[in-house]
Amino acid sequence: MIFTNSTSNSFELEFEELLSRGKMDIANVSGIVGNIIKEIKKDKNKALFEHIAKFDKWEPKEDEDLKISAESMLHAYNNIDGELRDALHLSYDRIKTYHEKQKPKSWFDDEPNGTILGQRVTPVDSAGLYIPGGKAAYPSSLLMNVIPAQVAGVENIVVCTPTPDNEPNELLLAACHLCGVSEVYKVGGASAIAAMAYGTENIPKVDVITGPGNIFVATAKKMVFGDVNIDMIAGPSEIGILADESANPNHLAVDLLSQAEHDEMASSILITPSQNLANTVKIKIEDWLKKLPRQEIARKSIEMRGAIIVTRDMDEAIDLMNQIAPEHLEIATNNAFELLASIKHAGAIFLGHYTPEAIGDYMAGPNHTLPTGGTAKFYSPLGVENFMKKTSIISFSKKAINEIGEECALIANTEGLTAHEQSVRVRLEK
């Protein structure tokens, strides 16, 4: 991992390396993904079956093999541990409560002259949700994608998830039942994105596609954008931590590893003005690594994409973190809320010594589908608005158009658009 001080001669180059973490090499997979999309558009289920056999190592025999039955989801729900079921329900309730507060409202404004202006907010007709299922299964991602779509009022929700060797994850199926999802398909990767974007004999075309995935999924989402809407093009998971000497180094070490255990390309970055804290966290990381079942993945991530940076002061630490714009940002200081105003870019901010990033992944309520790779500078977390669209409402009375029509016609005339001009003038009083 990078272990450095902001005053070192090599720091500028080391920091530039960190900032380039979000550059997924889409160029290397674009050709493969492009061919997958073309095949799905042309041959639909036939291509889908071939892709599943190739990438997930099982062969659907008929169309019905693609869809997971409601009975299977109910069976999985009934057979999970009771405490785990209760935990999923608590998570569902908290996520739903938070997202219900996000829902935008339509509005109308009446002017005295008879003008009515407004905005109508309505849900999209259909949404496709991609839920990863390769190295691990993530029922929490299902909740985080389904719930805002449901709160928005989306009528048709389609879920696609890869099932290597045709073995769906039982906990994911239980979460599907809890959420009341009926259309769940055993399709993964770029094939799933293409199927939802353009439709097949079984999988319906949707209006918006959301959900995280690997570089093939991210590339496919980028390629189909425009034919459908997408939430964002997300890369590997990441965490940034701002900490001072009041932080518990043992806590910080395991918090950094909570992202590193996702996959080898995840980023875990601690920035602190305390050299003693930095030294201790480095030791604690090694202690924790020895205890983790996913030690091999976490170790590779820490070695390749991890960093501990010691700065002159907290102001410099904040400046560096704003440049990084991390997906998750923990502020582990005694005055965390005082620092909040200085944070300009982060997908989600976790304040105080008792707010680990993991609480946001599962139980806090805000969405855990977040912008990565520095894109928090212009992207927002997944939310209800991703599943809604806005329509402008305009109504003019005769009096209203007579008040401002002449000015409107003048601008149209200046632009050389005569029909625009006359469509206003024919309505004006002579």
Short mmCIF file of C-alpha atoms in Angstrom, two decimals:
data_model
loop_
_atom_site.label_atom_id
_atom_site.label_comp_id
_atom_site.label_asym_id
_atom_site.label_seq_id
_atom_site.Cartn_x
_atom_site.Cartn_y
_atom_site.Cartn_z
CA MET A 1 0.00 0.00 0.00
CA ILE A 2 1.02 3.62 -0.33
CA PHE A 3 2.25 4.88 3.05
CA THR A 4 3.39 8.44 2.59
CA ASN A 5 3.63 11.94 3.95
CA SER A 6 2.33 14.99 2.10
CA THR A 7 5.71 16.66 2.59
CA SER A 8 7.69 13.91 0.81
CA ASN A 9 9.30 14.60 -2.55
CA SER A 10 7.42 11.75 -4.22
CA PHE A 11 4.00 12.67 -2.82
CA GLU A 12 2.67 14.45 -5.90
CA LEU A 13 3.24 11.39 -8.10
CA GLU A 14 1.82 9.03 -5.46
CA PHE A 15 -1.30 11.15 -5.07
CA GLU A 16 -1.82 11.31 -8.84
CA GLU A 17 -1.78 7.53 -8.82
CA LEU A 18 -4.58 7.54 -6.25
CA LEU A 19 -6.63 10.00 -8.27
CA SER A 20 -6.45 7.75 -11.33
CA ARG A 21 -8.14 4.90 -9.44
CA GLY A 22 -11.47 5.48 -11.16
CA LYS A 23 -10.21 4.94 -14.70
CA MET A 24 -11.67 1.58 -15.56
CA ASP A 25 -10.12 0.23 -18.73
CA ILE A 26 -13.35 0.18 -20.68
CA ALA A 27 -11.45 0.23 -23.97
CA ASN A 28 -10.17 -3.30 -23.35
CA VAL A 29 -13.64 -4.78 -22.98
CA SER A 30 -15.66 -2.53 -25.31
CA GLY A 31 -15.31 -4.89 -28.26
CA ILE A 32 -16.50 -7.90 -26.26
CA VAL A 33 -19.40 -6.00 -24.72
CA GLY A 34 -20.39 -4.48 -28.06
CA ASN A 35 -20.63 -7.94 -29.61
CA ILE A 36 -22.70 -9.23 -26.70
CA ILE A 37 -25.15 -6.36 -27.11
CA LYS A 38 -25.40 -6.90 -30.89
CA GLU A 39 -26.09 -10.60 -30.41
CA ILE A 40 -28.82 -9.97 -27.83
CA LYS A 41 -30.48 -7.36 -30.06
CA LYS A 42 -30.39 -9.72 -33.05
CA ASP A 43 -31.02 -13.19 -31.60
CA LYS A 44 -32.60 -12.37 -28.22
CA ASN A 45 -33.15 -15.55 -26.16
CA LYS A 46 -30.98 -17.67 -28.41
CA ALA A 47 -28.00 -15.41 -27.74
CA LEU A 48 -28.94 -15.15 -24.08
CA PHE A 49 -28.87 -18.94 -23.69
CA GLU A 50 -25.47 -19.12 -25.36
CA HIS A 51 -24.04 -16.40 -23.12
CA ILE A 52 -25.34 -18.09 -19.96
CA ALA A 53 -23.77 -21.39 -21.01
CA LYS A 54 -20.47 -19.63 -21.69
CA PHE A 55 -20.21 -17.31 -18.71
CA ASP A 56 -22.33 -18.92 -15.96
CA LYS A 57 -21.63 -22.55 -16.88
CA TRP A 58 -25.17 -23.89 -17.17
CA GLU A 59 -27.51 -24.40 -20.10
CA PRO A 60 -31.12 -23.23 -20.03
CA LYS A 61 -33.28 -25.76 -21.87
CA GLU A 62 -36.36 -23.60 -22.33
CA ASP A 63 -37.56 -20.06 -21.78
CA GLU A 64 -39.04 -20.86 -18.37
CA ASP A 65 -35.60 -21.81 -17.07
CA LEU A 66 -34.60 -18.14 -17.03
CA LYS A 67 -37.19 -16.98 -14.52
CA ILE A 68 -37.09 -17.68 -10.80
CA SER A 69 -40.48 -18.80 -9.55
CA ALA A 70 -42.44 -17.09 -6.80
CA GLU A 71 -42.55 -20.45 -5.02
CA SER A 72 -38.74 -20.61 -4.91
CA MET A 73 -38.58 -17.11 -3.44
CA LEU A 74 -41.23 -17.91 -0.80
CA HIS A 75 -39.46 -21.17 0.09
CA ALA A 76 -36.16 -19.31 0.56
CA TYR A 77 -37.86 -16.66 2.70
CA ASN A 78 -39.49 -19.28 4.94
CA ASN A 79 -36.25 -21.19 5.39
CA ILE A 80 -33.83 -18.43 6.39
CA ASP A 81 -32.91 -17.96 10.04
CA GLY A 82 -35.58 -16.07 11.97
CA GLU A 83 -33.17 -13.44 13.32
CA LEU A 84 -31.82 -12.84 9.84
CA ARG A 85 -35.37 -12.47 8.50
CA ASP A 86 -36.10 -9.89 11.20
CA ALA A 87 -32.90 -8.04 10.31
CA LEU A 88 -33.92 -7.91 6.64
CA HIS A 89 -37.34 -6.53 7.63
CA LEU A 90 -35.72 -3.86 9.80
CA SER A 91 -33.41 -2.92 6.95
CA TYR A 92 -36.35 -2.78 4.52
CA ASP A 93 -38.36 -0.52 6.83
CA ARG A 94 -35.50 1.90 7.45
CA ILE A 95 -34.56 2.15 3.78
CA LYS A 96 -38.20 2.69 2.79
CA THR A 97 -38.74 5.38 5.45
CA TYR A 98 -35.67 7.29 4.27
CA HIS A 99 -36.55 7.10 0.58
CA GLU A 100 -40.16 8.13 1.13
CA LYS A 101 -38.78 11.48 2.32
CA GLN A 102 -36.95 11.88 -1.00
CA LYS A 103 -40.00 11.64 -3.22
CA PRO A 104 -40.36 14.86 -5.24
CA LYS A 105 -43.80 16.44 -5.57
CA SER A 106 -45.62 17.95 -8.50
CA TRP A 107 -46.39 21.66 -8.19
CA PHE A 108 -48.46 24.36 -9.91
CA ASP A 109 -48.20 28.14 -9.73
CA ASP A 110 -51.09 30.45 -10.69
CA GLU A 111 -50.34 34.00 -11.80
CA PRO A 112 -52.99 36.78 -11.60
CA ASN A 113 -53.20 37.11 -15.40
CA GLY A 114 -54.31 33.52 -15.89
CA THR A 115 -50.90 31.89 -16.47
CA ILE A 116 -50.48 28.47 -14.94
CA LEU A 117 -46.97 27.03 -14.71
CA GLY A 118 -45.96 23.85 -13.02
CA GLN A 119 -44.09 20.61 -12.96
CA ARG A 120 -45.61 17.14 -12.92
CA VAL A 121 -43.46 14.36 -11.48
CA THR A 122 -44.33 10.82 -12.54
CA PRO A 123 -42.63 7.41 -12.32
CA VAL A 124 -41.16 5.64 -15.33
CA ASP A 125 -43.23 2.70 -16.52
CA SER A 126 -40.55 0.07 -15.98
CA ALA A 127 -37.17 -0.36 -14.31
CA GLY A 128 -34.48 -3.00 -14.67
CA LEU A 129 -32.36 -3.69 -11.62
CA TYR A 130 -29.01 -5.44 -11.89
CA ILE A 131 -27.95 -7.28 -8.72
CA PRO A 132 -24.42 -8.75 -8.70
CA GLY A 133 -24.00 -12.43 -7.92
CA GLY A 134 -20.50 -13.44 -8.91
CA LYS A 135 -17.92 -13.46 -6.08
CA ALA A 136 -20.68 -12.83 -3.55
CA ALA A 137 -24.42 -12.30 -3.43
CA TYR A 138 -25.81 -8.99 -2.18
CA PRO A 139 -29.41 -9.02 -0.93
CA SER A 140 -28.71 -5.55 0.48
CA SER A 141 -28.20 -4.29 -3.09
CA LEU A 142 -31.60 -5.69 -4.00
CA LEU A 143 -33.25 -3.72 -1.18
CA MET A 144 -31.35 -0.56 -2.14
CA ASN A 145 -32.50 -0.76 -5.77
CA VAL A 146 -36.03 -2.14 -5.41
CA ILE A 147 -37.23 0.13 -2.61
CA PRO A 148 -36.64 3.52 -4.30
CA ALA A 149 -38.27 2.15 -7.46
CA GLN A 150 -41.29 1.06 -5.45
CA VAL A 151 -41.48 4.37 -3.57
CA ALA A 152 -41.35 6.18 -6.92
CA GLY A 153 -44.36 4.16 -8.04
CA VAL A 154 -42.77 2.08 -10.82
CA GLU A 155 -45.32 -0.55 -11.88
CA ASN A 156 -43.02 -2.99 -13.66
CA ILE A 157 -39.78 -3.97 -11.94
CA VAL A 158 -37.41 -6.49 -13.53
CA VAL A 159 -34.46 -7.98 -11.65
CA CYS A 160 -31.52 -9.70 -13.33
CA THR A 161 -28.82 -11.50 -11.36
CA PRO A 162 -26.15 -14.00 -12.43
CA THR A 163 -26.46 -17.54 -11.07
CA PRO A 164 -23.21 -19.42 -11.69
CA ASP A 165 -23.87 -23.16 -12.14
CA ASN A 166 -27.61 -22.39 -11.96
CA GLU A 167 -27.51 -22.01 -8.19
CA PRO A 168 -29.42 -18.89 -7.07
CA ASN A 169 -28.43 -17.44 -3.72
CA GLU A 170 -31.14 -18.33 -1.21
CA LEU A 171 -30.75 -15.12 0.79
CA LEU A 172 -31.17 -13.07 -2.38
CA LEU A 173 -34.34 -15.03 -3.20
CA ALA A 174 -35.65 -14.39 0.31
CA ALA A 175 -35.03 -10.67 -0.15
CA CYS A 176 -36.89 -10.79 -3.48
CA HIS A 177 -39.92 -12.26 -1.70
CA LEU A 178 -39.70 -9.66 1.06
CA CYS A 179 -39.70 -6.88 -1.55
CA GLY A 180 -42.59 -8.43 -3.49
CA VAL A 181 -40.60 -8.72 -6.72
CA SER A 182 -42.14 -11.14 -9.21
CA GLU A 183 -39.90 -10.87 -12.27
CA VAL A 184 -36.45 -12.17 -11.40
CA TYR A 185 -34.23 -13.63 -14.13
CA LYS A 186 -31.08 -15.75 -13.90
CA VAL A 187 -29.05 -13.60 -16.25
CA GLY A 188 -25.84 -11.72 -15.51
CA GLY A 189 -23.15 -9.52 -16.99
CA ALA A 190 -23.43 -7.42 -20.13
CA SER A 191 -26.04 -9.87 -21.45
CA ALA A 192 -28.45 -8.88 -18.68
CA ILE A 193 -27.97 -5.18 -19.36
CA ALA A 194 -28.59 -5.69 -23.10
CA ALA A 195 -31.64 -7.86 -22.44
CA MET A 196 -33.22 -5.23 -20.20
CA ALA A 197 -32.29 -2.41 -22.58
CA TYR A 198 -33.71 -4.00 -25.74
CA GLY A 199 -35.93 -6.87 -24.58
CA THR A 200 -36.03 -10.57 -25.44
CA GLU A 201 -38.84 -13.10 -25.75
CA ASN A 202 -38.91 -13.31 -21.94
CA ILE A 203 -37.24 -10.26 -20.51
CA PRO A 204 -39.15 -7.03 -21.18
CA LYS A 205 -37.50 -3.81 -22.33
CA VAL A 206 -37.28 -1.28 -19.51
CA ASP A 207 -36.97 2.50 -19.28
CA VAL A 208 -34.16 2.78 -16.74
CA ILE A 209 -31.43 0.38 -15.58
CA THR A 210 -29.78 0.68 -12.17
CA GLY A 211 -27.42 -1.36 -10.05
CA PRO A 212 -23.70 -2.04 -9.63
CA GLY A 213 -21.55 -4.56 -11.47
CA ASN A 214 -18.13 -5.39 -12.84
CA ILE A 215 -16.38 -3.64 -15.74
CA PHE A 216 -18.44 -5.58 -18.30
CA VAL A 217 -21.68 -4.44 -16.67
CA ALA A 218 -20.43 -0.85 -16.37
CA THR A 219 -19.37 -0.82 -20.02
CA ALA A 220 -22.70 -2.26 -21.15
CA LYS A 221 -24.59 0.40 -19.19
CA LYS A 222 -22.49 3.08 -20.85
CA MET A 223 -23.20 1.63 -24.31
CA VAL A 224 -26.99 1.33 -23.89
CA PHE A 225 -27.36 4.76 -22.30
CA GLY A 226 -29.55 6.85 -24.56
CA ASP A 227 -31.73 3.91 -25.53
CA VAL A 228 -32.53 3.64 -21.81
CA ASN A 229 -31.60 5.77 -18.84
CA ILE A 230 -29.08 4.56 -16.27
CA ASP A 231 -28.21 5.55 -12.73
CA MET A 232 -24.42 5.88 -13.07
CA ILE A 233 -21.33 4.07 -14.34
CA ALA A 234 -19.92 2.75 -11.09
CA GLY A 235 -16.51 1.23 -10.57
CA PRO A 236 -14.92 -0.70 -7.68
CA SER A 237 -15.97 0.14 -4.13
CA GLU A 238 -13.95 2.63 -2.07
CA ILE A 239 -13.67 4.26 1.33
CA GLY A 240 -11.91 7.41 2.48
CA ILE A 241 -11.34 8.16 6.16
CA LEU A 242 -10.43 11.51 7.71
CA ALA A 243 -9.20 10.95 11.26
CA ASP A 244 -7.36 12.69 14.08
CA GLU A 245 -5.65 11.39 17.23
CA SER A 246 -9.05 10.85 18.92
CA ALA A 247 -9.87 7.98 16.54
CA ASN A 248 -9.54 4.32 17.52
CA PRO A 249 -6.90 2.79 15.20
CA ASN A 250 -8.41 -0.67 15.56
CA HIS A 251 -11.74 0.67 14.28
CA LEU A 252 -10.11 2.47 11.37
CA ALA A 253 -8.17 -0.61 10.29
CA VAL A 254 -11.21 -2.82 10.01
CA ASP A 255 -13.21 -0.01 8.39
CA LEU A 256 -10.58 0.24 5.66
CA LEU A 257 -10.75 -3.53 5.17
CA SER A 258 -14.55 -3.43 4.98
CA GLN A 259 -14.10 -2.10 1.45
CA ALA A 260 -10.94 -4.02 0.61
CA GLU A 261 -12.76 -7.34 1.09
CA HIS A 262 -15.21 -6.48 -1.71
CA ASP A 263 -12.71 -7.09 -4.49
CA GLU A 264 -9.08 -6.66 -5.44
CA MET A 265 -9.71 -3.31 -7.16
CA ALA A 266 -11.40 -1.64 -4.18
CA SER A 267 -9.74 1.48 -2.72
CA SER A 268 -9.18 2.13 1.01
CA ILE A 269 -7.59 5.47 1.93
CA LEU A 270 -6.84 7.00 5.34
CA ILE A 271 -5.73 10.63 5.57
CA THR A 272 -4.70 11.99 8.95
CA PRO A 273 -2.41 14.65 10.44
CA SER A 274 -1.36 12.14 13.13
CA GLN A 275 1.79 10.13 12.36
CA ASN A 276 1.23 7.95 15.45
CA LEU A 277 -2.29 7.08 14.34
CA ALA A 278 -1.09 6.26 10.84
CA ASN A 279 1.64 3.94 12.16
CA THR A 280 -0.73 2.12 14.47
CA VAL A 281 -3.46 1.69 11.83
CA LYS A 282 -0.94 0.12 9.48
CA ILE A 283 -0.08 -2.49 12.13
CA LYS A 284 -3.75 -3.10 12.97
CA ILE A 285 -4.57 -3.70 9.28
CA GLU A 286 -2.16 -6.62 9.25
CA ASP A 287 -3.67 -7.97 12.47
CA TRP A 288 -7.16 -7.86 11.00
CA LEU A 289 -6.13 -9.34 7.66
CA LYS A 290 -5.07 -12.55 9.38
CA LYS A 291 -8.62 -12.97 10.72
CA LEU A 292 -10.60 -12.38 7.53
CA PRO A 293 -12.09 -15.27 5.51
CA ARG A 294 -11.63 -13.08 2.40
CA GLN A 295 -8.03 -12.32 3.35
CA GLU A 296 -6.61 -12.97 -0.10
CA ILE A 297 -8.95 -10.49 -1.80
CA ALA A 298 -8.57 -7.88 0.94
CA ARG A 299 -4.78 -8.16 0.99
CA LYS A 300 -4.51 -7.66 -2.77
CA SER A 301 -6.79 -4.62 -2.54
CA ILE A 302 -4.80 -3.06 0.29
CA GLU A 303 -1.50 -3.73 -1.44
CA MET A 304 -2.58 -2.43 -4.85
CA ARG A 305 -5.11 0.30 -4.02
CA GLY A 306 -4.70 1.10 -0.32
CA ALA A 307 -3.10 4.27 1.06
CA ILE A 308 -2.32 6.00 4.33
CA ILE A 309 -1.37 9.66 4.00
CA VAL A 310 -0.02 11.84 6.81
CA THR A 311 -0.65 15.56 6.31
CA ARG A 312 0.56 18.80 7.88
CA ASP A 313 -2.88 19.47 9.38
CA MET A 314 -6.57 18.60 9.03
CA ASP A 315 -7.20 21.39 6.52
CA GLU A 316 -4.72 19.78 4.13
CA ALA A 317 -6.27 16.37 4.79
CA ILE A 318 -9.71 17.71 3.86
CA ASP A 319 -8.37 19.32 0.70
CA LEU A 320 -6.83 16.04 -0.45
CA MET A 321 -10.00 14.10 0.35
CA ASN A 322 -12.10 16.57 -1.64
CA GLN A 323 -9.86 15.90 -4.62
CA ILE A 324 -10.37 12.16 -4.15
CA ALA A 325 -14.18 12.55 -3.82
CA PRO A 326 -14.64 9.08 -2.30
CA GLU A 327 -17.68 6.87 -2.58
CA HIS A 328 -17.82 6.52 1.23
CA LEU A 329 -16.25 9.08 3.57
CA GLU A 330 -15.86 8.52 7.29
CA ILE A 331 -14.97 11.49 9.49
CA ALA A 332 -13.51 9.95 12.64
CA THR A 333 -12.87 13.05 14.74
CA ASN A 334 -14.38 14.53 17.89
CA ASN A 335 -15.63 17.54 15.92
CA ALA A 336 -16.98 15.66 12.91
CA PHE A 337 -19.98 17.92 12.34
CA GLU A 338 -17.74 21.00 12.41
CA LEU A 339 -15.77 19.54 9.49
CA LEU A 340 -18.89 18.69 7.47
CA ALA A 341 -19.18 22.14 5.89
CA SER A 342 -15.68 21.77 4.41
CA ILE A 343 -16.49 18.51 2.62
CA LYS A 344 -17.43 19.25 -0.98
CA HIS A 345 -17.43 15.84 -2.64
CA ALA A 346 -18.43 12.41 -1.33
CA GLY A 347 -21.09 9.85 -2.15
CA ALA A 348 -22.05 9.36 1.51
CA ILE A 349 -20.58 10.88 4.67
CA PHE A 350 -20.37 8.97 7.97
CA LEU A 351 -19.86 11.26 10.95
CA GLY A 352 -18.31 10.37 14.29
CA HIS A 353 -16.53 7.48 15.95
CA TYR A 354 -19.58 5.22 16.06
CA THR A 355 -20.69 5.47 12.44
CA PRO A 356 -18.88 2.83 10.40
CA GLU A 357 -19.47 2.70 6.67
CA ALA A 358 -20.98 -0.77 7.06
CA ILE A 359 -24.01 0.64 8.92
CA GLY A 360 -24.83 2.52 5.73
CA ASP A 361 -24.49 -0.59 3.60
CA TYR A 362 -27.28 -2.38 5.40
CA MET A 363 -29.29 -0.59 8.01
CA ALA A 364 -29.02 3.22 8.25
CA GLY A 365 -31.53 4.01 5.50
CA PRO A 366 -29.75 6.08 2.80
CA ASN A 367 -28.92 4.26 -0.40
CA HIS A 368 -25.63 2.41 -0.67
CA THR A 369 -25.51 2.60 -4.48
CA LEU A 370 -23.06 5.49 -4.71
CA PRO A 371 -20.80 7.26 -7.23
CA THR A 372 -17.22 5.95 -7.36
CA GLY A 373 -13.86 6.87 -8.84
CA GLY A 374 -14.18 10.59 -8.16
CA THR A 375 -17.58 10.88 -9.86
CA ALA A 376 -19.10 12.08 -6.56
CA LYS A 377 -18.07 15.49 -7.90
CA PHE A 378 -21.06 15.36 -10.23
CA TYR A 379 -23.12 12.21 -9.50
CA SER A 380 -25.51 11.59 -6.61
CA PRO A 381 -26.49 8.42 -4.76
CA LEU A 382 -29.21 6.25 -6.24
CA GLY A 383 -32.58 7.51 -5.09
CA VAL A 384 -36.26 7.86 -5.85
CA GLU A 385 -35.63 10.50 -8.53
CA ASN A 386 -33.70 7.96 -10.64
CA PHE A 387 -37.03 6.24 -11.22
CA MET A 388 -39.04 9.38 -11.91
CA LYS A 389 -39.27 11.97 -14.65
CA LYS A 390 -40.38 15.58 -14.68
CA THR A 391 -42.80 17.15 -17.15
CA SER A 392 -43.24 20.91 -17.47
CA ILE A 393 -46.83 22.22 -17.37
CA ILE A 394 -47.68 25.48 -19.18
CA SER A 395 -51.06 27.18 -19.68
CA PHE A 396 -51.60 30.81 -20.85
CA SER A 397 -54.81 32.78 -20.84
CA LYS A 398 -55.62 35.32 -23.58
CA LYS A 399 -54.65 38.12 -21.21
CA ALA A 400 -51.37 36.43 -20.30
CA ILE A 401 -50.16 35.90 -23.88
CA ASN A 402 -51.05 39.49 -24.75
CA GLU A 403 -48.84 40.69 -21.89
CA ILE A 404 -45.61 38.96 -22.98
CA GLY A 405 -46.34 37.67 -26.49
CA GLU A 406 -44.78 40.64 -28.30
CA GLU A 407 -41.45 40.12 -26.55
CA CYS A 408 -41.59 36.39 -27.29
CA ALA A 409 -42.27 37.04 -30.97
CA LEU A 410 -39.36 39.51 -31.10
CA ILE A 411 -36.88 36.90 -29.85
CA ALA A 412 -38.23 34.32 -32.32
CA ASN A 413 -37.86 36.83 -35.15
CA THR A 414 -34.30 37.60 -34.11
CA GLU A 415 -33.46 33.89 -34.30
CA GLY A 416 -34.91 33.75 -37.82
CA LEU A 417 -37.68 31.32 -36.87
CA THR A 418 -40.66 32.91 -38.60
CA ALA A 419 -43.19 30.19 -37.83
CA HIS A 420 -42.31 30.46 -34.16
CA GLU A 421 -42.88 34.21 -34.34
CA GLN A 422 -46.20 33.95 -36.17
CA SER A 423 -47.55 31.16 -33.94
CA VAL A 424 -47.44 33.75 -31.14
CA ARG A 425 -48.54 36.80 -33.19
CA VAL A 426 -51.69 35.13 -34.55
CA ARG A 427 -52.93 34.89 -30.98
CA LEU A 428 -52.28 38.52 -30.03
CA GLU A 429 -55.01 41.13 -30.03
CA LYS A 430 -54.84 43.41 -33.05
#
